[in-house]
JSON list of C-alpha atoms in Angstrom, two decimals:
[
{"chain": "A", "resi": 49, "resn": "MET", "atom": "CA", "xyz": [0.00, 0.00, 0.00]},
{"chain": "A", "resi": 50, "resn": "LYS", "atom": "CA", "xyz": [1.38, 3.38, -0.96]},
{"chain": "A", "resi": 51, "resn": "GLN", "atom": "CA", "xyz": [2.24, 5.81, 1.79]},
{"chain": "A", "resi": 52, "resn": "LYS", "atom": "CA", "xyz": [3.13, 9.49, 1.71]},
{"chain": "A", "resi": 53, "resn": "PHE", "atom": "CA", "xyz": [6.50, 10.51, 3.19]},
{"chain": "A", "resi": 54, "resn": "ASN", "atom": "CA", "xyz": [8.01, 13.94, 3.86]},
{"chain": "A", "resi": 55, "resn": "ILE", "atom": "CA", "xyz": [11.78, 13.71, 3.42]},
{"chain": "A", "resi": 56, "resn": "THR", "atom": "CA", "xyz": [14.74, 16.09, 3.58]},
{"chain": "A", "resi": 57, "resn": "VAL", "atom": "CA", "xyz": [17.67, 15.60, 1.20]},
{"chain": "A", "resi": 58, "resn": "ALA", "atom": "CA", "xyz": [20.53, 18.14, 1.25]},
{"chain": "A", "resi": 59, "resn": "ASP", "atom": "CA", "xyz": [18.35, 20.64, 3.12]},
{"chain": "A", "resi": 60, "resn": "MET", "atom": "CA", "xyz": [15.56, 20.34, 0.52]},
{"chain": "A", "resi": 61, "resn": "GLN", "atom": "CA", "xyz": [12.07, 19.33, 1.70]},
{"chain": "A", "resi": 62, "resn": "LEU", "atom": "CA", "xyz": [10.25, 16.83, -0.52]},
{"chain": "A", "resi": 63, "resn": "SER", "atom": "CA", "xyz": [6.99, 14.86, -0.31]},
{"chain": "A", "resi": 64, "resn": "ILE", "atom": "CA", "xyz": [7.05, 11.41, -1.91]},
{"chain": "A", "resi": 65, "resn": "VAL", "atom": "CA", "xyz": [4.69, 8.43, -2.21]},
{"chain": "A", "resi": 66, "resn": "SER", "atom": "CA", "xyz": [6.17, 4.92, -1.90]},
{"chain": "A", "resi": 67, "resn": "ASP", "atom": "CA", "xyz": [5.24, 1.26, -1.34]},
{"chain": "A", "resi": 68, "resn": "ALA", "atom": "CA", "xyz": [8.30, 0.82, 0.88]},
{"chain": "A", "resi": 69, "resn": "ASN", "atom": "CA", "xyz": [8.10, 0.71, 4.65]},
{"chain": "A", "resi": 70, "resn": "PRO", "atom": "CA", "xyz": [9.36, 3.74, 6.66]},
{"chain": "A", "resi": 71, "resn": "GLU", "atom": "CA", "xyz": [12.68, 2.05, 7.59]},
{"chain": "A", "resi": 72, "resn": "GLU", "atom": "CA", "xyz": [13.54, 1.39, 3.94]},
{"chain": "A", "resi": 73, "resn": "VAL", "atom": "CA", "xyz": [12.65, 4.98, 2.96]},
{"chain": "A", "resi": 74, "resn": "GLU", "atom": "CA", "xyz": [14.85, 6.34, 5.78]},
{"chain": "A", "resi": 75, "resn": "ALA", "atom": "CA", "xyz": [17.78, 4.15, 4.66]},
{"chain": "A", "resi": 76, "resn": "ILE", "atom": "CA", "xyz": [17.47, 5.29, 1.04]},
{"chain": "A", "resi": 77, "resn": "VAL", "atom": "CA", "xyz": [17.09, 8.96, 1.99]},
{"chain": "A", "resi": 78, "resn": "GLY", "atom": "CA", "xyz": [20.12, 8.70, 4.29]},
{"chain": "A", "resi": 79, "resn": "MET", "atom": "CA", "xyz": [22.30, 7.24, 1.48]},
{"chain": "A", "resi": 80, "resn": "LEU", "atom": "CA", "xyz": [21.17, 9.92, -0.99]},
{"chain": "A", "resi": 81, "resn": "ASP", "atom": "CA", "xyz": [21.68, 12.74, 1.52]},
{"chain": "A", "resi": 82, "resn": "ARG", "atom": "CA", "xyz": [25.23, 11.56, 2.39]},
{"chain": "A", "resi": 83, "resn": "LYS", "atom": "CA", "xyz": [26.16, 11.22, -1.29]},
{"chain": "A", "resi": 84, "resn": "MET", "atom": "CA", "xyz": [24.91, 14.73, -2.14]},
{"chain": "A", "resi": 85, "resn": "ARG", "atom": "CA", "xyz": [26.68, 16.26, 0.89]},
{"chain": "A", "resi": 86, "resn": "ASP", "atom": "CA", "xyz": [29.94, 14.53, -0.15]},
{"chain": "A", "resi": 87, "resn": "ILE", "atom": "CA", "xyz": [29.63, 16.01, -3.65]},
{"chain": "A", "resi": 88, "resn": "ASN", "atom": "CA", "xyz": [28.95, 19.51, -2.20]},
{"chain": "A", "resi": 89, "resn": "LEU", "atom": "CA", "xyz": [31.95, 19.21, 0.16]},
{"chain": "A", "resi": 90, "resn": "LYS", "atom": "CA", "xyz": [34.30, 18.19, -2.67]},
{"chain": "A", "resi": 91, "resn": "SER", "atom": "CA", "xyz": [32.93, 20.82, -5.07]},
{"chain": "A", "resi": 92, "resn": "PRO", "atom": "CA", "xyz": [31.57, 23.82, -3.16]},
{"chain": "A", "resi": 93, "resn": "ARG", "atom": "CA", "xyz": [30.64, 25.63, -6.40]},
{"chain": "A", "resi": 94, "resn": "CYS", "atom": "CA", "xyz": [28.35, 22.73, -7.43]},
{"chain": "A", "resi": 95, "resn": "THR", "atom": "CA", "xyz": [24.64, 23.55, -7.10]},
{"chain": "A", "resi": 96, "resn": "LYS", "atom": "CA", "xyz": [22.18, 21.21, -5.43]},
{"chain": "A", "resi": 97, "resn": "ASN", "atom": "CA", "xyz": [20.64, 20.35, -8.81]},
{"chain": "A", "resi": 98, "resn": "GLU", "atom": "CA", "xyz": [24.06, 19.49, -10.26]},
{"chain": "A", "resi": 99, "resn": "ALA", "atom": "CA", "xyz": [24.85, 17.43, -7.15]},
{"chain": "A", "resi": 100, "resn": "ALA", "atom": "CA", "xyz": [21.53, 15.59, -7.56]},
{"chain": "A", "resi": 101, "resn": "ILE", "atom": "CA", "xyz": [22.34, 14.85, -11.22]},
{"chain": "A", "resi": 102, "resn": "LEU", "atom": "CA", "xyz": [25.88, 13.66, -10.34]},
{"chain": "A", "resi": 103, "resn": "CYS", "atom": "CA", "xyz": [24.43, 11.52, -7.57]},
{"chain": "A", "resi": 104, "resn": "ALA", "atom": "CA", "xyz": [21.87, 10.00, -9.96]},
{"chain": "A", "resi": 105, "resn": "LEU", "atom": "CA", "xyz": [24.64, 9.27, -12.50]},
{"chain": "A", "resi": 106, "resn": "SER", "atom": "CA", "xyz": [26.73, 7.59, -9.82]},
{"chain": "A", "resi": 107, "resn": "TYR", "atom": "CA", "xyz": [23.85, 5.38, -8.66]},
{"chain": "A", "resi": 108, "resn": "CYS", "atom": "CA", "xyz": [22.93, 4.48, -12.25]},
{"chain": "A", "resi": 109, "resn": "SER", "atom": "CA", "xyz": [26.50, 3.40, -13.01]},
{"chain": "A", "resi": 110, "resn": "GLU", "atom": "CA", "xyz": [26.56, 1.34, -9.79]},
{"chain": "A", "resi": 111, "resn": "ARG", "atom": "CA", "xyz": [23.27, -0.27, -10.80]},
{"chain": "A", "resi": 112, "resn": "LEU", "atom": "CA", "xyz": [24.59, -1.21, -14.25]},
{"chain": "A", "resi": 113, "resn": "ALA", "atom": "CA", "xyz": [27.69, -2.73, -12.67]},
{"chain": "A", "resi": 114, "resn": "ALA", "atom": "CA", "xyz": [25.49, -4.68, -10.25]},
{"chain": "A", "resi": 115, "resn": "GLN", "atom": "CA", "xyz": [23.32, -5.92, -13.14]},
{"chain": "A", "resi": 116, "resn": "GLU", "atom": "CA", "xyz": [26.40, -7.11, -15.05]},
{"chain": "A", "resi": 117, "resn": "THR", "atom": "CA", "xyz": [27.65, -8.87, -11.94]},
{"chain": "A", "resi": 118, "resn": "ALA", "atom": "CA", "xyz": [24.23, -10.48, -11.45]},
{"chain": "A", "resi": 119, "resn": "LYS", "atom": "CA", "xyz": [24.21, -11.73, -15.07]},
{"chain": "A", "resi": 120, "resn": "LYS", "atom": "CA", "xyz": [27.71, -13.13, -14.65]},
{"chain": "A", "resi": 121, "resn": "LEU", "atom": "CA", "xyz": [26.69, -14.85, -11.42]},
{"chain": "A", "resi": 122, "resn": "GLU", "atom": "CA", "xyz": [23.60, -16.33, -13.10]},
{"chain": "A", "resi": 123, "resn": "LYS", "atom": "CA", "xyz": [25.79, -17.74, -15.89]},
{"chain": "A", "resi": 124, "resn": "ASP", "atom": "CA", "xyz": [28.22, -19.13, -13.32]},
{"chain": "A", "resi": 125, "resn": "CYS", "atom": "CA", "xyz": [25.32, -20.62, -11.37]},
{"chain": "A", "resi": 126, "resn": "PHE", "atom": "CA", "xyz": [23.98, -22.32, -14.51]},
{"chain": "A", "resi": 127, "resn": "ARG", "atom": "CA", "xyz": [27.47, -23.55, -15.43]},
{"chain": "A", "resi": 128, "resn": "PHE", "atom": "CA", "xyz": [28.05, -24.87, -11.91]},
{"chain": "A", "resi": 129, "resn": "ALA", "atom": "CA", "xyz": [24.64, -26.56, -11.89]},
{"chain": "A", "resi": 130, "resn": "THR", "atom": "CA", "xyz": [25.49, -28.29, -15.18]},
{"chain": "A", "resi": 131, "resn": "GLU", "atom": "CA", "xyz": [28.91, -29.30, -13.85]},
{"chain": "A", "resi": 132, "resn": "ASN", "atom": "CA", "xyz": [27.29, -30.51, -10.63]},
{"chain": "A", "resi": 133, "resn": "GLU", "atom": "CA", "xyz": [24.89, -32.73, -12.57]},
{"chain": "A", "resi": 134, "resn": "ARG", "atom": "CA", "xyz": [27.75, -34.13, -14.65]},
{"chain": "A", "resi": 135, "resn": "LEU", "atom": "CA", "xyz": [29.76, -34.88, -11.51]},
{"chain": "A", "resi": 136, "resn": "LYS", "atom": "CA", "xyz": [26.75, -36.52, -9.85]},
{"chain": "A", "resi": 137, "resn": "LYS", "atom": "CA", "xyz": [26.37, -38.83, -12.86]},
{"chain": "A", "resi": 138, "resn": "GLN", "atom": "CA", "xyz": [30.08, -39.60, -12.75]},
{"chain": "A", "resi": 139, "resn": "VAL", "atom": "CA", "xyz": [29.88, -40.40, -9.02]},
{"chain": "A", "resi": 140, "resn": "GLU", "atom": "CA", "xyz": [26.94, -42.73, -9.66]},
{"chain": "A", "resi": 141, "resn": "SER", "atom": "CA", "xyz": [28.80, -44.55, -12.44]},
{"chain": "A", "resi": 142, "resn": "LEU", "atom": "CA", "xyz": [31.87, -44.86, -10.20]},
{"chain": "A", "resi": 143, "resn": "LYS", "atom": "CA", "xyz": [29.70, -46.25, -7.39]},
{"chain": "A", "resi": 144, "resn": "ILE", "atom": "CA", "xyz": [28.31, -48.85, -9.80]},
{"chain": "A", "resi": 145, "resn": "GLU", "atom": "CA", "xyz": [31.83, -49.71, -10.95]},
{"chain": "A", "resi": 146, "resn": "LEU", "atom": "CA", "xyz": [33.00, -49.93, -7.32]},
{"chain": "A", "resi": 147, "resn": "ASN", "atom": "CA", "xyz": [30.15, -52.30, -6.46]},
{"chain": "A", "resi": 148, "resn": "GLY", "atom": "CA", "xyz": [31.11, -54.47, -9.44]},
{"chain": "A", "resi": 149, "resn": "VAL", "atom": "CA", "xyz": [34.74, -54.53, -8.30]},
{"chain": "A", "resi": 150, "resn": "ARG", "atom": "CA", "xyz": [33.64, -55.41, -4.77]},
{"chain": "A", "resi": 151, "resn": "GLU", "atom": "CA", "xyz": [31.51, -58.28, -6.09]},
{"chain": "A", "resi": 152, "resn": "ASP", "atom": "CA", "xyz": [34.44, -59.52, -8.19]},
{"chain": "A", "resi": 153, "resn": "ASN", "atom": "CA", "xyz": [36.68, -59.23, -5.13]},
{"chain": "A", "resi": 154, "resn": "ALA", "atom": "CA", "xyz": [34.22, -61.26, -3.04]},
{"chain": "A", "resi": 155, "resn": "VAL", "atom": "CA", "xyz": [34.06, -63.96, -5.73]},
{"chain": "A", "resi": 156, "resn": "MET", "atom": "CA", "xyz": [37.85, -64.07, -6.00]},
{"chain": "A", "resi": 157, "resn": "ARG", "atom": "CA", "xyz": [38.20, -64.29, -2.21]},
{"chain": "A", "resi": 158, "resn": "SER", "atom": "CA", "xyz": [35.73, -67.16, -2.03]},
{"chain": "A", "resi": 159, "resn": "VAL", "atom": "CA", "xyz": [37.54, -69.00, -4.84]},
{"chain": "A", "resi": 160, "resn": "LEU", "atom": "CA", "xyz": [40.88, -68.34, -3.20]},
{"chain": "A", "resi": 161, "resn": "SER", "atom": "CA", "xyz": [39.67, -69.40, 0.24]},
{"chain": "A", "resi": 162, "resn": "ARG", "atom": "CA", "xyz": [38.23, -72.65, -1.18]},
{"chain": "A", "resi": 163, "resn": "THR", "atom": "CA", "xyz": [41.50, -73.52, -2.90]},
{"chain": "A", "resi": 164, "resn": "THR", "atom": "CA", "xyz": [43.97, -72.44, -0.23]},
{"chain": "A", "resi": 165, "resn": "ASN", "atom": "CA", "xyz": [41.94, -72.23, 2.98]},
{"chain": "A", "resi": 166, "resn": "ILE", "atom": "CA", "xyz": [43.19, -68.70, 3.63]},
{"chain": "A", "resi": 167, "resn": "PRO", "atom": "CA", "xyz": [41.03, -66.88, 6.20]},
{"chain": "A", "resi": 168, "resn": "THR", "atom": "CA", "xyz": [38.84, -64.11, 4.82]},
{"chain": "A", "resi": 169, "resn": "PRO", "atom": "CA", "xyz": [39.19, -60.59, 6.23]},
{"chain": "A", "resi": 170, "resn": "GLN", "atom": "CA", "xyz": [36.07, -61.11, 8.35]},
{"chain": "A", "resi": 171, "resn": "GLU", "atom": "CA", "xyz": [37.72, -63.99, 10.19]},
{"chain": "A", "resi": 172, "resn": "ALA", "atom": "CA", "xyz": [40.16, -62.98, 12.87]},
{"chain": "A", "resi": 173, "resn": "PRO", "atom": "CA", "xyz": [43.45, -64.76, 12.29]},
{"chain": "A", "resi": 174, "resn": "ALA", "atom": "CA", "xyz": [44.73, -66.61, 15.34]},
{"chain": "A", "resi": 175, "resn": "LYS", "atom": "CA", "xyz": [47.89, -65.17, 16.81]},
{"chain": "A", "resi": 176, "resn": "LYS", "atom": "CA", "xyz": [50.80, -67.53, 16.54]},
{"chain": "A", "resi": 177, "resn": "GLN", "atom": "CA", "xyz": [53.57, -67.63, 19.07]},
{"chain": "A", "resi": 178, "resn": "ALA", "atom": "CA", "xyz": [56.94, -67.19, 17.47]},
{"chain": "A", "resi": 179, "resn": "ALA", "atom": "CA", "xyz": [59.02, -70.23, 18.28]},
{"chain": "A", "resi": 180, "resn": "PRO", "atom": "CA", "xyz": [62.78, -69.95, 18.16]},
{"chain": "A", "resi": 181, "resn": "ALA", "atom": "CA", "xyz": [64.00, -71.42, 14.94]},
{"chain": "A", "resi": 182, "resn": "THR", "atom": "CA", "xyz": [66.30, -74.34, 15.54]},
{"chain": "A", "resi": 183, "resn": "SER", "atom": "CA", "xyz": [67.79, -76.04, 12.59]},
{"chain": "A", "resi": 184, "resn": "SER", "atom": "CA", "xyz": [70.28, -78.79, 12.05]},
{"chain": "A", "resi": 185, "resn": "VAL", "atom": "CA", "xyz": [71.46, -77.14, 8.83]},
{"chain": "A", "resi": 186, "resn": "SER", "atom": "CA", "xyz": [75.08, -76.05, 8.94]},
{"chain": "A", "resi": 187, "resn": "ALA", "atom": "CA", "xyz": [76.44, -72.78, 7.60]},
{"chain": "A", "resi": 188, "resn": "GLU", "atom": "CA", "xyz": [78.18, -74.66, 4.79]},
{"chain": "A", "resi": 189, "resn": "GLN", "atom": "CA", "xyz": [74.85, -76.00, 3.56]},
{"chain": "A", "resi": 190, "resn": "LEU", "atom": "CA", "xyz": [73.32, -72.50, 3.54]},
{"chain": "A", "resi": 191, "resn": "SER", "atom": "CA", "xyz": [76.11, -70.71, 1.73]},
{"chain": "A", "resi": 192, "resn": "VAL", "atom": "CA", "xyz": [75.54, -70.01, -1.93]},
{"chain": "A", "resi": 193, "resn": "GLU", "atom": "CA", "xyz": [78.29, -69.23, -4.39]},
{"chain": "A", "resi": 194, "resn": "ILE", "atom": "CA", "xyz": [77.62, -66.23, -6.61]},
{"chain": "A", "resi": 195, "resn": "PRO", "atom": "CA", "xyz": [79.59, -66.26, -9.88]},
{"chain": "A", "resi": 196, "resn": "ALA", "atom": "CA", "xyz": [81.45, -63.09, -10.82]},
{"chain": "A", "resi": 197, "resn": "ALA", "atom": "CA", "xyz": [80.96, -61.43, -14.17]},
{"chain": "A", "resi": 198, "resn": "ALA", "atom": "CA", "xyz": [83.67, -61.80, -16.78]},
{"chain": "A", "resi": 199, "resn": "GLU", "atom": "CA", "xyz": [83.73, -58.06, -17.35]},
{"chain": "A", "resi": 200, "resn": "SER", "atom": "CA", "xyz": [82.49, -55.39, -15.00]},
{"chain": "A", "resi": 201, "resn": "GLY", "atom": "CA", "xyz": [79.16, -53.95, -16.08]},
{"chain": "A", "resi": 202, "resn": "THR", "atom": "CA", "xyz": [77.99, -57.12, -17.82]},
{"chain": "A", "resi": 203, "resn": "PRO", "atom": "CA", "xyz": [75.30, -59.27, -16.30]},
{"chain": "A", "resi": 204, "resn": "VAL", "atom": "CA", "xyz": [76.08, -62.70, -14.94]},
{"chain": "A", "resi": 205, "resn": "VAL", "atom": "CA", "xyz": [74.35, -65.55, -16.71]},
{"chain": "A", "resi": 206, "resn": "GLU", "atom": "CA", "xyz": [73.65, -68.39, -14.32]},
{"chain": "A", "resi": 207, "resn": "GLU", "atom": "CA", "xyz": [73.80, -71.96, -15.46]},
{"chain": "A", "resi": 208, "resn": "SER", "atom": "CA", "xyz": [70.94, -73.94, -13.99]},
{"chain": "A", "resi": 209, "resn": "GLU", "atom": "CA", "xyz": [71.81, -77.28, -12.53]},
{"chain": "A", "resi": 210, "resn": "GLU", "atom": "CA", "xyz": [68.99, -79.76, -12.76]},
{"chain": "A", "resi": 211, "resn": "LYS", "atom": "CA", "xyz": [69.65, -82.02, -9.80]},
{"chain": "A", "resi": 212, "resn": "SER", "atom": "CA", "xyz": [66.70, -83.86, -8.43]},
{"chain": "A", "resi": 213, "resn": "GLU", "atom": "CA", "xyz": [67.03, -85.55, -5.13]},
{"chain": "A", "resi": 214, "resn": "LYS", "atom": "CA", "xyz": [64.80, -88.47, -4.29]},
{"chain": "A", "resi": 215, "resn": "GLY", "atom": "CA", "xyz": [62.41, -87.93, -1.39]},
{"chain": "A", "resi": 216, "resn": "LYS", "atom": "CA", "xyz": [62.29, -84.16, -1.87]},
{"chain": "A", "resi": 217, "resn": "SER", "atom": "CA", "xyz": [59.73, -82.42, -4.03]},
{"chain": "A", "resi": 218, "resn": "ARG", "atom": "CA", "xyz": [60.67, -79.11, -5.59]},
{"chain": "A", "resi": 219, "resn": "VAL", "atom": "CA", "xyz": [58.46, -76.06, -4.94]},
{"chain": "A", "resi": 220, "resn": "GLY", "atom": "CA", "xyz": [59.41, -74.30, -8.13]},
{"chain": "A", "resi": 221, "resn": "THR", "atom": "CA", "xyz": [62.31, -73.22, -10.28]},
{"chain": "A", "resi": 222, "resn": "MET", "atom": "CA", "xyz": [62.54, -69.85, -8.55]},
{"chain": "A", "resi": 223, "resn": "PHE", "atom": "CA", "xyz": [63.00, -71.52, -5.20]},
{"chain": "A", "resi": 224, "resn": "ASP", "atom": "CA", "xyz": [65.90, -73.87, -5.92]},
{"chain": "A", "resi": 225, "resn": "LEU", "atom": "CA", "xyz": [67.03, -73.97, -2.30]},
{"chain": "A", "resi": 226, "resn": "LEU", "atom": "CA", "xyz": [63.60, -74.43, -0.75]},
{"chain": "A", "resi": 227, "resn": "THR", "atom": "CA", "xyz": [62.06, -77.90, -0.62]},
{"chain": "A", "resi": 228, "resn": "PHE", "atom": "CA", "xyz": [59.18, -79.29, 1.38]},
{"chain": "A", "resi": 229, "resn": "SER", "atom": "CA", "xyz": [61.48, -81.32, 3.60]},
{"chain": "A", "resi": 230, "resn": "ASP", "atom": "CA", "xyz": [63.49, -78.16, 4.44]},
{"chain": "A", "resi": 231, "resn": "VAL", "atom": "CA", "xyz": [60.47, -76.29, 5.69]}
]
């Protein structure tokens, strides 16, 4: 509802009609009055009409700058909303992929546990007491001779000796020194 207000700006009495509440009108009048007084203090020869025009020009330029900023912010908001939607879709696809990997992991664990009887992560492994290792193997049996290279900087090519001992089963070619009876 429109109300009539009597205001004073730069010692000029005016009557205006506005839809705004009295607090808003006071705030606007206070800003306008301060701006016009600043212009009159900086340029004492400036008339009140010229100060009012300069003040209006200043507020119009500020409004245009605010409108440009608002347009830029709206574009940024739209761009960010689009980017947000794209990222949400990417997160959903990654969640689906993660669930697939987890299912594959569960299948592989079950296959592995069936073949090797390794406890799954849900099972708490029993703590084993470390027993002192006593062995009847002498130091001479444990020593391994490493051949030297013919020239420095060239790799050593090892000759594999295929000796099979009866009563011992080999674990693999990489573990020549380790047999089941040694363990």
